Short mmCIF file of C-alpha atoms in Angstrom, two decimals:
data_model
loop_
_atom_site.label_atom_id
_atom_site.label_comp_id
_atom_site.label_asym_id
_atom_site.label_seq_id
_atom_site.Cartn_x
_atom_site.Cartn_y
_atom_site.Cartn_z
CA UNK A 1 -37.16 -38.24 34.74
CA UNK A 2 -37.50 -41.71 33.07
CA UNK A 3 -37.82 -45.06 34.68
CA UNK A 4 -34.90 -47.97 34.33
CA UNK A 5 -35.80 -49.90 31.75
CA UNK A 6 -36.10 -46.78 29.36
CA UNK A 7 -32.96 -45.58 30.20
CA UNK A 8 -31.85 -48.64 29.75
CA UNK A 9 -33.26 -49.06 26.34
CA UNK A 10 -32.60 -45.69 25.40
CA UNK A 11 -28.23 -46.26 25.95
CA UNK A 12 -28.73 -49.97 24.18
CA UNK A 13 -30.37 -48.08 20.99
CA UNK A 14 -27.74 -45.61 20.72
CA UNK A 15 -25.04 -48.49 20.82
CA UNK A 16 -26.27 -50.19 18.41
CA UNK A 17 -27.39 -47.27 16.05
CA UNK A 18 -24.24 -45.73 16.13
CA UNK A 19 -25.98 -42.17 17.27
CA UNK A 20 -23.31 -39.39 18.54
CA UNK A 21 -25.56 -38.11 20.82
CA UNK A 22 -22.80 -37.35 23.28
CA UNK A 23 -24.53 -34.84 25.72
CA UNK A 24 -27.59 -36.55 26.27
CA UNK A 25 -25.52 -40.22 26.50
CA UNK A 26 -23.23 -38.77 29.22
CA UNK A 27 -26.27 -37.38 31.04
CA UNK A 28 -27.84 -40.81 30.47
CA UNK A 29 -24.73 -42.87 31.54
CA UNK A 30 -23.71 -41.03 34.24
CA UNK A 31 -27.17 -41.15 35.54
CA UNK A 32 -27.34 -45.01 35.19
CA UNK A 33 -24.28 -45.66 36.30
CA UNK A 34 -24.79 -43.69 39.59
CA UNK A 35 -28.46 -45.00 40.11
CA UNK A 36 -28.38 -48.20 38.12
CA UNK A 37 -24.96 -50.06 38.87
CA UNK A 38 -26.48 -53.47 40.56
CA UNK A 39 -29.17 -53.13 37.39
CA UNK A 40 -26.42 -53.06 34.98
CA UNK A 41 -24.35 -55.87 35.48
CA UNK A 42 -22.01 -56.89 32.82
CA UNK A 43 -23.69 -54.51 30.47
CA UNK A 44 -22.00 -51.35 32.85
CA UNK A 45 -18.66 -52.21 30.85
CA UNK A 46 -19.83 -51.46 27.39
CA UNK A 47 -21.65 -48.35 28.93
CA UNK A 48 -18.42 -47.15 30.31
CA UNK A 49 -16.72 -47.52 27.13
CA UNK A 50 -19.74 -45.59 25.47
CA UNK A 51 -19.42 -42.68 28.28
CA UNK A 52 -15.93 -42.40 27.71
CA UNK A 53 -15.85 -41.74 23.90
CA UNK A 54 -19.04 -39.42 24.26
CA UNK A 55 -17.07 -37.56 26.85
CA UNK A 56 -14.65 -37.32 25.03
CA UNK A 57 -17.22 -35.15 22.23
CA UNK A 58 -17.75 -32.61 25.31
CA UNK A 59 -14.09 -32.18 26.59
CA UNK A 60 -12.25 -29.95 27.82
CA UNK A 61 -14.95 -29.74 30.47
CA UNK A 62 -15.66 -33.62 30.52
CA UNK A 63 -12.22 -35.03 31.31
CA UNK A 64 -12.85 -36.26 34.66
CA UNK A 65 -15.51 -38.39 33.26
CA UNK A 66 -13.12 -39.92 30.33
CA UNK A 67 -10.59 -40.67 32.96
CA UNK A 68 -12.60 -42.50 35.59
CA UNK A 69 -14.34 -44.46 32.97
CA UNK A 70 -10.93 -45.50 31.46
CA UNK A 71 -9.55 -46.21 34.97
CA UNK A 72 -12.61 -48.45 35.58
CA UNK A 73 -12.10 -50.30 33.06
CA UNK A 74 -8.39 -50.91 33.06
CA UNK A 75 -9.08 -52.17 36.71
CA UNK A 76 -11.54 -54.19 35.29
CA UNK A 77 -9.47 -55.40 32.27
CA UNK A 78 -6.03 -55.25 32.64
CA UNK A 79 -3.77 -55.05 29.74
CA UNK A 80 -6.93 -55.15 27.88
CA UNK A 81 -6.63 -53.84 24.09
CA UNK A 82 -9.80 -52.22 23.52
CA UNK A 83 -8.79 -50.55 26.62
CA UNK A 84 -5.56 -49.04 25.31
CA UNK A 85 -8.13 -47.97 22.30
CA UNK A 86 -9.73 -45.70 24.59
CA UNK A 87 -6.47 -44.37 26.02
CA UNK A 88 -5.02 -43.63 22.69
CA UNK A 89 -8.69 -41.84 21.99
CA UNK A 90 -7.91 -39.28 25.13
CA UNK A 91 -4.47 -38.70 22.90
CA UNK A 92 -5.78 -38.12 19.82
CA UNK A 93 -8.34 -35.61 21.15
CA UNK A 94 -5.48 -34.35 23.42
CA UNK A 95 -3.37 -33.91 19.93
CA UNK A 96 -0.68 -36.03 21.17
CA UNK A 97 -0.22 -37.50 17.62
CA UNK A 98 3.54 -39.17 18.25
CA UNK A 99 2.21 -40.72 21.25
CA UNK A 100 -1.55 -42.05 19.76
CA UNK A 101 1.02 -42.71 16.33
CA UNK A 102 3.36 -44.82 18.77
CA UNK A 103 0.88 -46.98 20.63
CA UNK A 104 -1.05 -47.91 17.79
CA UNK A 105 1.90 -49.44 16.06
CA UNK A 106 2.69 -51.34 18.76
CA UNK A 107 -0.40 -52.72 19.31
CA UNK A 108 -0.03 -53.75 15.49
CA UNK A 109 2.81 -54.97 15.98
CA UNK A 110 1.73 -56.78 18.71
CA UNK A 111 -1.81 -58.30 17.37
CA UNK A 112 -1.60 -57.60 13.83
CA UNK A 113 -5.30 -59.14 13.16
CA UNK A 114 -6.84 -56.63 15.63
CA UNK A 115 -8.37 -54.05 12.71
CA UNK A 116 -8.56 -50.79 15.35
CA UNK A 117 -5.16 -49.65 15.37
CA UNK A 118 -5.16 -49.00 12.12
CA UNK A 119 -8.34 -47.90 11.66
CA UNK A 120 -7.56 -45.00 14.35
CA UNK A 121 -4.15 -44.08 12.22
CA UNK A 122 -6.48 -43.23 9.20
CA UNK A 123 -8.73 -41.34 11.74
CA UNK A 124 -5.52 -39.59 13.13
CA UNK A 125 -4.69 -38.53 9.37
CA UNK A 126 -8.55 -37.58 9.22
CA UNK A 127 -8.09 -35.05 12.26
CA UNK A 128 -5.33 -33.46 10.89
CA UNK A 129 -6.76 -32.28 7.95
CA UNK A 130 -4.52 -34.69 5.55
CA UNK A 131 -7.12 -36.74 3.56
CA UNK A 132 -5.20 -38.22 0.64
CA UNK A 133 -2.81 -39.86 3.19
CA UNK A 134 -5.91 -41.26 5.28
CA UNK A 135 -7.17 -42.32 1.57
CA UNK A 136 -4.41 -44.16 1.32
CA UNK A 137 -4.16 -45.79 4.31
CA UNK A 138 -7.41 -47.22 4.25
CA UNK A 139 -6.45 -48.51 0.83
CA UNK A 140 -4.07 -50.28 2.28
CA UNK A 141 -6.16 -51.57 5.17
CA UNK A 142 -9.33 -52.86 2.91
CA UNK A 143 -6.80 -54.50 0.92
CA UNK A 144 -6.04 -56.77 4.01
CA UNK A 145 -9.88 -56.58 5.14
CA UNK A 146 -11.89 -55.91 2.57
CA UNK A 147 -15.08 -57.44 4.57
CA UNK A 148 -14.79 -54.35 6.64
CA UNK A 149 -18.30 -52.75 5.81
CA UNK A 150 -17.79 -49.93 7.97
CA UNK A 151 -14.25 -48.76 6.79
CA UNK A 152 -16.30 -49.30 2.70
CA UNK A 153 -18.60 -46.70 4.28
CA UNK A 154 -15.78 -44.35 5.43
CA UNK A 155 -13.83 -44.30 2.30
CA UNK A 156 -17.26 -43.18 -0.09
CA UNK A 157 -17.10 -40.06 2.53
CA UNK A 158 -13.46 -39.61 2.20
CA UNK A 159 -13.53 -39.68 -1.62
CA UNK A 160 -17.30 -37.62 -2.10
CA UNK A 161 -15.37 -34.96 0.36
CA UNK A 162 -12.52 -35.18 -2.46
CA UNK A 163 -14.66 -35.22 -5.22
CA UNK A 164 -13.61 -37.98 -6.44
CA UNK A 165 -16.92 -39.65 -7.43
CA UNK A 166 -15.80 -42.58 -9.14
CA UNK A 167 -13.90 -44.05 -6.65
CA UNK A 168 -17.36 -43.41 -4.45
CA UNK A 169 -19.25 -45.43 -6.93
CA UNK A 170 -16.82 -48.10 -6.58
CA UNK A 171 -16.84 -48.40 -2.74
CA UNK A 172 -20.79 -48.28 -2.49
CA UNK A 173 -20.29 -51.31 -4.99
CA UNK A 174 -18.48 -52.93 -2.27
CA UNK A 175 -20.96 -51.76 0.14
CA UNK A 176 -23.98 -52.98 -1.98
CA UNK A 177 -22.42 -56.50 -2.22
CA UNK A 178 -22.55 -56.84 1.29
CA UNK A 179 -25.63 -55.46 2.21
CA UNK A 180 -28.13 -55.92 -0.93
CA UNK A 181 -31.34 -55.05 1.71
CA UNK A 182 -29.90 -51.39 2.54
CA UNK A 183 -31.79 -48.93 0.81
CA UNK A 184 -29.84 -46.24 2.35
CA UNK A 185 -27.21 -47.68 0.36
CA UNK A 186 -29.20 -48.20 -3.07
CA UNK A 187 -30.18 -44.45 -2.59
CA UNK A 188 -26.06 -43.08 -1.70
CA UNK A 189 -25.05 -45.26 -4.67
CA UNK A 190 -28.21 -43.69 -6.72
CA UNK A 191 -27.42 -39.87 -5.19
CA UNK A 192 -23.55 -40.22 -6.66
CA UNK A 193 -25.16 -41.59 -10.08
CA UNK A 194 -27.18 -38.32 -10.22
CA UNK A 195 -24.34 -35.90 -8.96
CA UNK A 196 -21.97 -37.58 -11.88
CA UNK A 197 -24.86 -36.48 -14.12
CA UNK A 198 -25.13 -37.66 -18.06
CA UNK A 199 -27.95 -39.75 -19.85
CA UNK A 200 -26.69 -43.14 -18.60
CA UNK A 201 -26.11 -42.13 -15.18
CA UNK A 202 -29.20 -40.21 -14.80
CA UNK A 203 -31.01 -43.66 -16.05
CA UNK A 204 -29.20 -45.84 -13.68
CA UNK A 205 -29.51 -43.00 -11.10
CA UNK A 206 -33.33 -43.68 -11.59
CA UNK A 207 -33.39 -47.25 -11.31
CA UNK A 208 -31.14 -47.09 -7.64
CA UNK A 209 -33.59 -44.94 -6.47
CA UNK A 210 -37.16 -46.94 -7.21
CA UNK A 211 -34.94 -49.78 -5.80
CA UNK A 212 -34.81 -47.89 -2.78
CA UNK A 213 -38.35 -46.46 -2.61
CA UNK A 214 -39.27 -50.45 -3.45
CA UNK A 215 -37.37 -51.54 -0.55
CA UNK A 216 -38.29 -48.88 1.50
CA UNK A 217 -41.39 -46.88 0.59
CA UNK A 218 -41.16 -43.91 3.18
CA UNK A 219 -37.67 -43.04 2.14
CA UNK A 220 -38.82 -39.49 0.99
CA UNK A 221 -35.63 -38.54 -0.26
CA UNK A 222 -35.41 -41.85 -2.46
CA UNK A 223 -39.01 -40.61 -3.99
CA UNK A 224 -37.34 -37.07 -4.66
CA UNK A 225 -34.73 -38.94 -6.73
CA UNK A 226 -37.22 -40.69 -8.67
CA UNK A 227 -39.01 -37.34 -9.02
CA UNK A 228 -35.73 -35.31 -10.03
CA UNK A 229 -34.04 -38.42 -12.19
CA UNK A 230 -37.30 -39.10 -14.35
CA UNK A 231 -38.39 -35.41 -15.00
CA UNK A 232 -34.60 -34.28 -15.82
CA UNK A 233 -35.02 -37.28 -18.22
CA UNK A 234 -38.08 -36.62 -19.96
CA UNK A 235 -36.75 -33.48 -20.97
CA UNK A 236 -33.18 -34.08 -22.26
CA UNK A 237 -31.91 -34.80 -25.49
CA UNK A 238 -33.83 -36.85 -28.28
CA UNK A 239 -36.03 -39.44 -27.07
CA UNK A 240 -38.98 -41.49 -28.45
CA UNK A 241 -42.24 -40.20 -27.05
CA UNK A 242 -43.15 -43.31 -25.97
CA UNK A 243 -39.71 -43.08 -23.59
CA UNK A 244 -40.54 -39.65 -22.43
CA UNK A 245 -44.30 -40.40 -21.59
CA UNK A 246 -42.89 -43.68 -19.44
CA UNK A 247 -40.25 -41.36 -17.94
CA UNK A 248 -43.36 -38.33 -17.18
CA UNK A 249 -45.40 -41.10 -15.89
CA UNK A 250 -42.76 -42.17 -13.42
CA UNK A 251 -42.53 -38.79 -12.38
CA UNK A 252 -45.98 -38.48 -11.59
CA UNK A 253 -46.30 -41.41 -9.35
CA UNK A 254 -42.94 -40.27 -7.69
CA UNK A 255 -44.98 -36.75 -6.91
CA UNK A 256 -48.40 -38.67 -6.00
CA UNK A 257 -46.30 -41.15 -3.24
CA UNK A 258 -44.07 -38.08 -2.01
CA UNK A 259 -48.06 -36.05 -1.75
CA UNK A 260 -49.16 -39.19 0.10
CA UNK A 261 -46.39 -39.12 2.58
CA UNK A 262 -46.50 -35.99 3.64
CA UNK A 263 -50.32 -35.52 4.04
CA UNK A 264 -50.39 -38.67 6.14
CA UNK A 265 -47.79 -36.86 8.59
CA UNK A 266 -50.53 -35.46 9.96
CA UNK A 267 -48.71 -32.02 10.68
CA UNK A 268 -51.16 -29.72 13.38
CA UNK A 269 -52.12 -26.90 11.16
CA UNK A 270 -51.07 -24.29 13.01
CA UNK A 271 -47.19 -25.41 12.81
CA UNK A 272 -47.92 -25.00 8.84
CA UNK A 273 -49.25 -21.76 9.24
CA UNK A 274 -46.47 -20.91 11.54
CA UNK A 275 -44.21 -21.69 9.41
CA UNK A 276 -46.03 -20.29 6.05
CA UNK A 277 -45.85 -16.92 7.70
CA UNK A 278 -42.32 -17.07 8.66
CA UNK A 279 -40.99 -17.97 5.30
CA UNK A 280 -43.49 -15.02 4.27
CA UNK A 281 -41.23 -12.74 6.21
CA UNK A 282 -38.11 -14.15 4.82
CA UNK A 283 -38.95 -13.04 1.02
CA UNK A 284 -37.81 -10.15 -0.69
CA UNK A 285 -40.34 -7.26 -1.65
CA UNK B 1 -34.04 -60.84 40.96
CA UNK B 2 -37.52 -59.40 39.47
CA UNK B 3 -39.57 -61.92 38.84
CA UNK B 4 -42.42 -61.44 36.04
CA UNK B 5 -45.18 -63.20 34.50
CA UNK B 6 -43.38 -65.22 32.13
CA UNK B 7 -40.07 -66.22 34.31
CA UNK B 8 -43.24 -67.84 36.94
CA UNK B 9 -45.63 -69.13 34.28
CA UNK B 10 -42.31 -71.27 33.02
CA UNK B 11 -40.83 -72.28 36.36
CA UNK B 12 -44.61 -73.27 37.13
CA UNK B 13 -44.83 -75.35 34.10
CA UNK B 14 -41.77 -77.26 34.44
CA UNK B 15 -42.65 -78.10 38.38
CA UNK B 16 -46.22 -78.96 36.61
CA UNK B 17 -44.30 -81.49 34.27
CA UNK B 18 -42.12 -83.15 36.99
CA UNK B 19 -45.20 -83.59 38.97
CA UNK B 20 -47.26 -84.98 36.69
CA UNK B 21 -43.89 -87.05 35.77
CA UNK B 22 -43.82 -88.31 39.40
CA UNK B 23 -47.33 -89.07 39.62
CA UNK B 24 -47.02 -91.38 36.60
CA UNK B 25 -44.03 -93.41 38.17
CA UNK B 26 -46.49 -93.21 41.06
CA UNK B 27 -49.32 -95.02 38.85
CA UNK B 28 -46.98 -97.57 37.45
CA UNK B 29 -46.01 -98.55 41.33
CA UNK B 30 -49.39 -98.94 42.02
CA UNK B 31 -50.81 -100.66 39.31
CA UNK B 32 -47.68 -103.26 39.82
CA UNK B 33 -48.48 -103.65 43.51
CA UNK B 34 -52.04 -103.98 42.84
CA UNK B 35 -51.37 -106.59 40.21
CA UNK B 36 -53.59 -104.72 37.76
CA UNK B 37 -52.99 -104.32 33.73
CA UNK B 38 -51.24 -101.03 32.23
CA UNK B 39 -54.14 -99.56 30.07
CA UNK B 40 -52.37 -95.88 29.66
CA UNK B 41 -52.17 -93.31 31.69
CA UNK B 42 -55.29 -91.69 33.47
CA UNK B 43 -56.26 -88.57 31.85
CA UNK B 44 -55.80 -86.36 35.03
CA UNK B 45 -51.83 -86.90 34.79
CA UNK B 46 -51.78 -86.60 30.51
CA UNK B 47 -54.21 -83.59 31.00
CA UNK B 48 -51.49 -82.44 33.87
CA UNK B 49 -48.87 -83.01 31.36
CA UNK B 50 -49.90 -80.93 28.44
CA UNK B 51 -50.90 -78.16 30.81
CA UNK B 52 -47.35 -78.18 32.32
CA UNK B 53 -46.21 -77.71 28.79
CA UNK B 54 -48.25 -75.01 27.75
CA UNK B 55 -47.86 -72.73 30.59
CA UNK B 56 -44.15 -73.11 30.35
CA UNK B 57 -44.09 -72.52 26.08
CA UNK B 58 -46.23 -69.21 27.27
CA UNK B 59 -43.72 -68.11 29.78
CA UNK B 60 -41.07 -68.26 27.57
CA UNK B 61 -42.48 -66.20 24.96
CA UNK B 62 -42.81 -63.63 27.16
CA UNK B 63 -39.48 -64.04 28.65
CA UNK B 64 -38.25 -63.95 25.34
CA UNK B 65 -38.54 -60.08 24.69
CA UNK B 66 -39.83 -58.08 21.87
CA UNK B 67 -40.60 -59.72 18.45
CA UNK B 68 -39.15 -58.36 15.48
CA UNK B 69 -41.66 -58.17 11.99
CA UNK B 70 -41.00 -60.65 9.79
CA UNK B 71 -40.17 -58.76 7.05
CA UNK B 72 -36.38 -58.72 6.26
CA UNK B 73 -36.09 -55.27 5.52
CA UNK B 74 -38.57 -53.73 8.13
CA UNK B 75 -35.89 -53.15 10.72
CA UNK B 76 -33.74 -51.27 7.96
CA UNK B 77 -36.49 -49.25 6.90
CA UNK B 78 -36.45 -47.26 10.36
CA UNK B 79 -32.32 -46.27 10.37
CA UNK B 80 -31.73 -42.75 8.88
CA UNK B 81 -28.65 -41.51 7.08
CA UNK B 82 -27.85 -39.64 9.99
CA UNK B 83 -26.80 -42.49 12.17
CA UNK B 84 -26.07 -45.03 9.57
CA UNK B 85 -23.53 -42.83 8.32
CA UNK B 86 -21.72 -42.80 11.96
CA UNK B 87 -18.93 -44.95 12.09
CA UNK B 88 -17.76 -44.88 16.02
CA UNK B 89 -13.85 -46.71 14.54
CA UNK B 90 -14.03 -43.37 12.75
CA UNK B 91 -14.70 -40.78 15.70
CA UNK B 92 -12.23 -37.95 15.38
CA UNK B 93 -12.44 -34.93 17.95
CA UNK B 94 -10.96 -32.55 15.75
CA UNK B 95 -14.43 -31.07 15.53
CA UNK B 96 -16.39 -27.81 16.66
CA UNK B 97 -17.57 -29.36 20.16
CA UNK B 98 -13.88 -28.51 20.75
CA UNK B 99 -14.21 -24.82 20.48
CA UNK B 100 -17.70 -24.81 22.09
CA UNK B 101 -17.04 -26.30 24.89
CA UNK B 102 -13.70 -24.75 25.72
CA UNK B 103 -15.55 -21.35 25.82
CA UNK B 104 -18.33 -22.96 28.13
CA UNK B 105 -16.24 -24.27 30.95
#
């Protein structure tokens, strides 16, 4: 299998990533917390917290699991509230929604500075399919903690699922004042630019997205933008030629860097043939 | 508890630096007992020193862990959409693993 300090390694990435791995993490953290206790130490509480919520992903099947980790930790931590987090989690997936609703206003209520609680209510909102309300709850949240980058990040998927691009570009904002070294963010801010569409969007979409490939030149998908922004340009509407050779030249180096990229992949040829063939098959005669 | 190269090379140091600490005092007592004049250390116990100090700077580096580039935005560079878009406050369950795994066990 794999030796401590990888499995180790392997559970600290994924916590700090934010990857929903669940199946391999509860193989993972079961293992190391069968094998590994004594090697854990203090870290085995944050890995029991992860196992429980990536349990949770794999349940019905996996509800042993979520309650022995929760009953671990509530011997460990009593009347602990990150603890009564996890416990409301088991009754949101369980669909308990009056009970989850019930506990996490009372935890409010009782530490109103504590931002989960109402985090989870928008979440709640989320599961049950009602999206404006969960819009506007998190409205109402960020207008209390507006630092919150996270909940920033949830809202542009709330309102690009609602089509509401605007209101995307305007949380990205908020997101892009926080974190001006992201280029995943330069490139979602540069990707809702682009879906708006228009001349002035299109050129700002452009510029978002060479930020992006300047801050991070193997961000393929940042080079596509370039690619697509600066070609769609140099062929709309009426524009100097000295414009539209600038905006064909752009394009050019976009599809020289994106040529670059992909031939120093070093792909084994036969996975290209493979795959030539196969999408061979898959055409129409 | 395991006990590597660095976590040795810096508990050697420091015993390196007390000794060579001691061994001065040592000097000072002798030099004062033998009525003789304080011209600076010998060179054994400075050399001694410095040593000490070295071995332990070493060990700690390595105890340290794993360096991270100095660029600002190198560690970025290698998160994906896919997980930066993950927020775990966010985790709902109303999802397809449901279904799956209901049919599975």
């Amino acid at each position: 299998n794999k030796t401590w300090p990888e499995i180790r390694d392997k559970l600290r990435e994924w916590r700090k990533d934010h990857v929903r791995c669940s199946e391999k993490i509860v193989e993972l953290g079961e293992y190391a917390l069968a094998h590994y206790s004594s090697h854990l130490g203090n870290e085995k509480w944050a890995v029991y917290e992860q196992l429980c919520v990536a349990a949770l992903d794999l349940c019905p099947g996996k509800m042993k699991v979520v309650n022995r980790c929760i009953q671990k930790l509530a011997e460990q931590f009593p009347s602990s509230l990150r603890v009564s987090m996890l416990e409301g989690l088991k009754s949101e997936y369980l669909k308990k929604w009056d009970d989850a609703l019930e506990m996490y206003n009372s935890m409010i209520e009782y530490e109103p500075t504590f931002p989960a609680p109402y985090k989870r209510k928008v979440s709640i909102y989320k599961a049950q399919g009602k999206i404006p309300e969960a819009v506007s709850e998190l409205n109402t949240y960020l207008d209390t903690f507006s630092c919150d980058h996270e909940s920033w990040l949830e809202l542009t998927d709330l309102y690009i699922g609602q089509q509401c691009y605007k209101q995307a570009l305007f949380c990205v904002e908020e997101l892009l004042l926080q974190h001006p070294h992201n280029h995943l963010f330069h490139q979602r801010y540069a990707d809702i630019l682009h879906t708006l569409g228009g001349k002035e969007n299109l050129e700002a979409s452009c510029k978002y997205y060479c930020k992006a490939a300047e801050l991070n030149s193997s961000n393929v998908r940042a080079l596509y933008g370039v690619l697509m922004s600066s070609s769609t340009l140099a062929s709309i509407g009426k524009i100097s030629a000295k414009v539209k050779s600038d905006h064909q030249t752009l394009a050019a180096w976009a599809c020289d860097m994106i040529e670059e990229y992909y031939k120093a992949q070093r792909v084994d040829k036969s996975v290209i043939v493979e795959t030539a063939s196969v999408l061979d098959k898959l055409s129409l005669k | 508890m395991y006990m590597g190269l660095g976590r040795s090379l810096v508990c050697a140091g420091i015993l390196i630096v007390l000794h060579a600490g001691f061994s001065s005092a040592q000097h000072r007592t002798y030099l004062r007992l033998s009525e003789l004049p304080y011209e600076g250390l010998p060179v054994d116990i400075t050399a001694q020193c410095v040593i000490g100090f070295l071995m332990s700077c070493y060990g700690i580096t390595r105890v340290a862990g794993e360096f991270k580039d100095i660029s600002a935005t190198s560690d970025m560079n290698r998160r994906t959409m896919d997980s930066l878009n993950n927020v775990p406050s966010f985790y709902h369950f109303a999802h397809r693993g449901r279904a799956i795994h209901s049919v599975i066990y």
